[in-house]
């Protein structure tokens, strides 16, 4: 496996990275596309087959597993884990060739974890330390430290992340 290394950043040669805003120790694996305006912190691991748009901010020590798309308006704070094939959305009423004036903002708090295959609707806040179960469909804000599962995702009584 061959890697390109610049300033402590590893970029697989089969990825297409256009941003210069990448922190030291970050790894971006094969078949990823990262657009020019994206900001990626230190010690981040972006696994293969990921797509990151312009208005995306990723904190330090974040893991983004395979097959994740990070669309405009998304902030992942420090130490967030995003499982494989998680879907983030940024438009509540999408139509082909019709774009909102601004995309809704979604924030995932420090240390939150999102299980594989979960879907996160736009404009939500996932609180620090929250745990989103695999396959959950998150339709409303998730309180700090809570565990949510199901479709629609609901907080599990007596559970803490």
C-alpha positions as a Python dict, from the first residue, in 0.01 Angstrom:
ca = {
    (1, 'X'): (0, 0, 0),
    (2, 'X'): (145, 336, -104),
    (3, 'X'): (71, 661, 78),
    (4, 'X'): (153, 1023, 12),
    (5, 'X'): (283, 1196, 322),
    (6, 'X'): (291, 1572, 369),
    (7, 'X'): (321, 1746, 707),
    (8, 'X'): (227, 1427, 893),
    (9, 'X'): (-86, 1377, 681),
    (10, 'X'): (-133, 1047, 494),
    (11, 'X'): (-342, 1061, 176),
    (12, 'X'): (-390, 744, -24),
    (13, 'X'): (-300, 800, -391),
    (14, 'X'): (-641, 668, -499),
    (15, 'X'): (-825, 945, -315),
    (16, 'X'): (-915, 1292, -451),
    (17, 'X'): (-844, 1553, -181),
    (18, 'X'): (-880, 1926, -258),
    (19, 'X'): (-863, 2086, 87),
    (20, 'X'): (-542, 2204, 248),
    (21, 'X'): (-713, 2224, 591),
    (22, 'X'): (-603, 1886, 726),
    (23, 'X'): (-443, 1840, 1068),
    (24, 'X'): (-129, 1643, 1142),
    (25, 'X'): (-165, 1270, 1195),
    (26, 'X'): (-478, 1245, 979),
    (27, 'X'): (-522, 954, 738),
    (28, 'X'): (-746, 959, 432),
    (29, 'X'): (-781, 622, 262),
    (30, 'X'): (-857, 513, -93),
    (31, 'X'): (-1157, 622, -301),
    (32, 'X'): (-1236, 925, -83),
    (33, 'X'): (-1334, 1264, -224),
    (34, 'X'): (-1277, 1571, -7),
    (35, 'X'): (-1385, 1909, -146),
    (36, 'X'): (-1185, 2231, -114),
    (37, 'X'): (-1372, 2401, 171),
    (38, 'X'): (-1372, 2106, 413),
    (39, 'X'): (-1181, 2137, 740),
    (40, 'X'): (-1038, 1821, 899),
    (41, 'X'): (-866, 1816, 1239),
    (42, 'X'): (-569, 1623, 1376),
    (43, 'X'): (-545, 1245, 1412),
    (44, 'X'): (-860, 1184, 1208),
    (45, 'X'): (-914, 856, 1024),
    (46, 'X'): (-1130, 879, 710),
    (47, 'X'): (-1183, 523, 584),
    (48, 'X'): (-1234, 427, 220),
    (49, 'X'): (-1525, 532, -2),
    (50, 'X'): (-1613, 852, 187),
    (51, 'X'): (-1730, 1185, 43),
    (52, 'X'): (-1685, 1516, 224),
    (53, 'X'): (-1840, 1840, 93),
    (54, 'X'): (-1716, 2200, 131),
    (55, 'X'): (-1905, 2322, 438),
    (56, 'X'): (-1802, 2034, 665),
    (57, 'X'): (-1596, 2069, 981),
    (58, 'X'): (-1436, 1765, 1145),
    (59, 'X'): (-1267, 1798, 1486),
    (60, 'X'): (-966, 1612, 1625),
    (61, 'X'): (-944, 1235, 1689),
    (62, 'X'): (-1255, 1158, 1480),
    (63, 'X'): (-1314, 823, 1308),
    (64, 'X'): (-1530, 810, 994),
    (65, 'X'): (-1577, 450, 878),
    (66, 'X'): (-1628, 328, 520),
    (67, 'X'): (-1905, 453, 293),
    (68, 'X'): (-2001, 770, 482),
    (69, 'X'): (-2107, 1091, 305),
    (70, 'X'): (-2063, 1418, 494),
    (71, 'X'): (-2271, 1692, 334),
    (72, 'X'): (-2267, 2073, 363),
    (73, 'X'): (-2368, 2208, 703),
    (74, 'X'): (-2224, 1924, 913),
    (75, 'X'): (-1994, 1964, 1214),
    (76, 'X'): (-1837, 1663, 1383),
    (77, 'X'): (-1675, 1774, 1708),
    (78, 'X'): (-1370, 1608, 1867),
    (79, 'X'): (-1360, 1230, 1929),
    (80, 'X'): (-1676, 1152, 1731),
    (81, 'X'): (-1717, 802, 1590),
    (82, 'X'): (-1923, 759, 1271),
    (83, 'X'): (-1993, 395, 1183),
    (84, 'X'): (-1999, 248, 833),
    (85, 'X'): (-2264, 366, 588),
    (86, 'X'): (-2412, 630, 818),
    (87, 'X'): (-2631, 872, 620),
    (88, 'X'): (-2638, 1242, 703),
    (89, 'X'): (-2894, 1462, 527),
    (90, 'X'): (-2902, 1842, 496),
    (91, 'X'): (-3229, 1928, 319),
    (92, 'X'): (-3576, 1840, 454),
    (93, 'X'): (-3745, 1882, 115),
    (94, 'X'): (-3491, 1786, -153),
    (95, 'X'): (-3579, 1830, -520),
    (96, 'X'): (-3361, 1775, -823),
    (97, 'X'): (-3194, 2101, -935),
    (98, 'X'): (-3369, 2303, -659),
    (99, 'X'): (-3138, 2414, -380),
    (100, 'X'): (-3216, 2593, -52),
    (101, 'X'): (-3057, 2931, 16),
    (102, 'X'): (-2866, 2760, 298),
    (103, 'X'): (-2843, 2399, 403),
    (104, 'X'): (-2957, 2306, 754),
    (105, 'X'): (-2681, 2275, 1014),
    (106, 'X'): (-2622, 1949, 1198),
    (107, 'X'): (-2383, 1921, 1493),
    (108, 'X'): (-2250, 1601, 1649),
    (109, 'X'): (-2110, 1674, 1997),
    (110, 'X'): (-1779, 1575, 2151),
    (111, 'X'): (-1735, 1202, 2198),
    (112, 'X'): (-2068, 1100, 2043),
    (113, 'X'): (-2088, 766, 1857),
    (114, 'X'): (-2315, 682, 1565),
    (115, 'X'): (-2371, 314, 1485),
    (116, 'X'): (-2346, 172, 1135),
    (117, 'X'): (-2632, 235, 895),
    (118, 'X'): (-2794, 509, 1106),
    (119, 'X'): (-2970, 797, 928),
    (120, 'X'): (-2947, 1149, 1071),
    (121, 'X'): (-3208, 1399, 949),
    (122, 'X'): (-3097, 1759, 889),
    (123, 'X'): (-3077, 2044, 1135),
    (124, 'X'): (-3028, 1831, 1447),
    (125, 'X'): (-2790, 1835, 1741),
    (126, 'X'): (-2653, 1509, 1878),
    (127, 'X'): (-2529, 1587, 2228),
    (128, 'X'): (-2182, 1518, 2363),
    (129, 'X'): (-2126, 1154, 2456),
    (130, 'X'): (-2453, 1036, 2301),
    (131, 'X'): (-2477, 689, 2148),
    (132, 'X'): (-2688, 631, 1835),
    (133, 'X'): (-2771, 263, 1780),
    (134, 'X'): (-2696, 91, 1450),
    (135, 'X'): (-2971, 147, 1195),
    (136, 'X'): (-3145, 418, 1398),
    (137, 'X'): (-3333, 693, 1216),
    (138, 'X'): (-3271, 1014, 1413),
    (139, 'X'): (-3556, 1261, 1361),
    (140, 'X'): (-3499, 1497, 1656),
    (141, 'X'): (-3220, 1628, 1878),
    (142, 'X'): (-3045, 1370, 2097),
    (143, 'X'): (-2967, 1477, 2455),
    (144, 'X'): (-2612, 1472, 2583),
    (145, 'X'): (-2504, 1129, 2711),
    (146, 'X'): (-2821, 949, 2604),
    (147, 'X'): (-2863, 626, 2408),
    (148, 'X'): (-3116, 620, 2124),
    (149, 'X'): (-3223, 329, 1902),
    (150, 'X'): (-3494, 240, 1654),
    (151, 'X'): (-3703, 404, 1383),
    (152, 'X'): (-3776, 671, 1475),
    (153, 'X'): (-3492, 681, 1727),
    (154, 'X'): (-3609, 701, 2086),
    (155, 'X'): (-3414, 741, 2405),
    (156, 'X'): (-3383, 419, 2600),
    (157, 'X'): (-3505, 466, 2961),
    (158, 'X'): (-3233, 437, 3220),
    (159, 'X'): (-2953, 422, 2964),
    (160, 'X'): (-2651, 644, 2948),
    (161, 'X'): (-2373, 626, 2694),
}
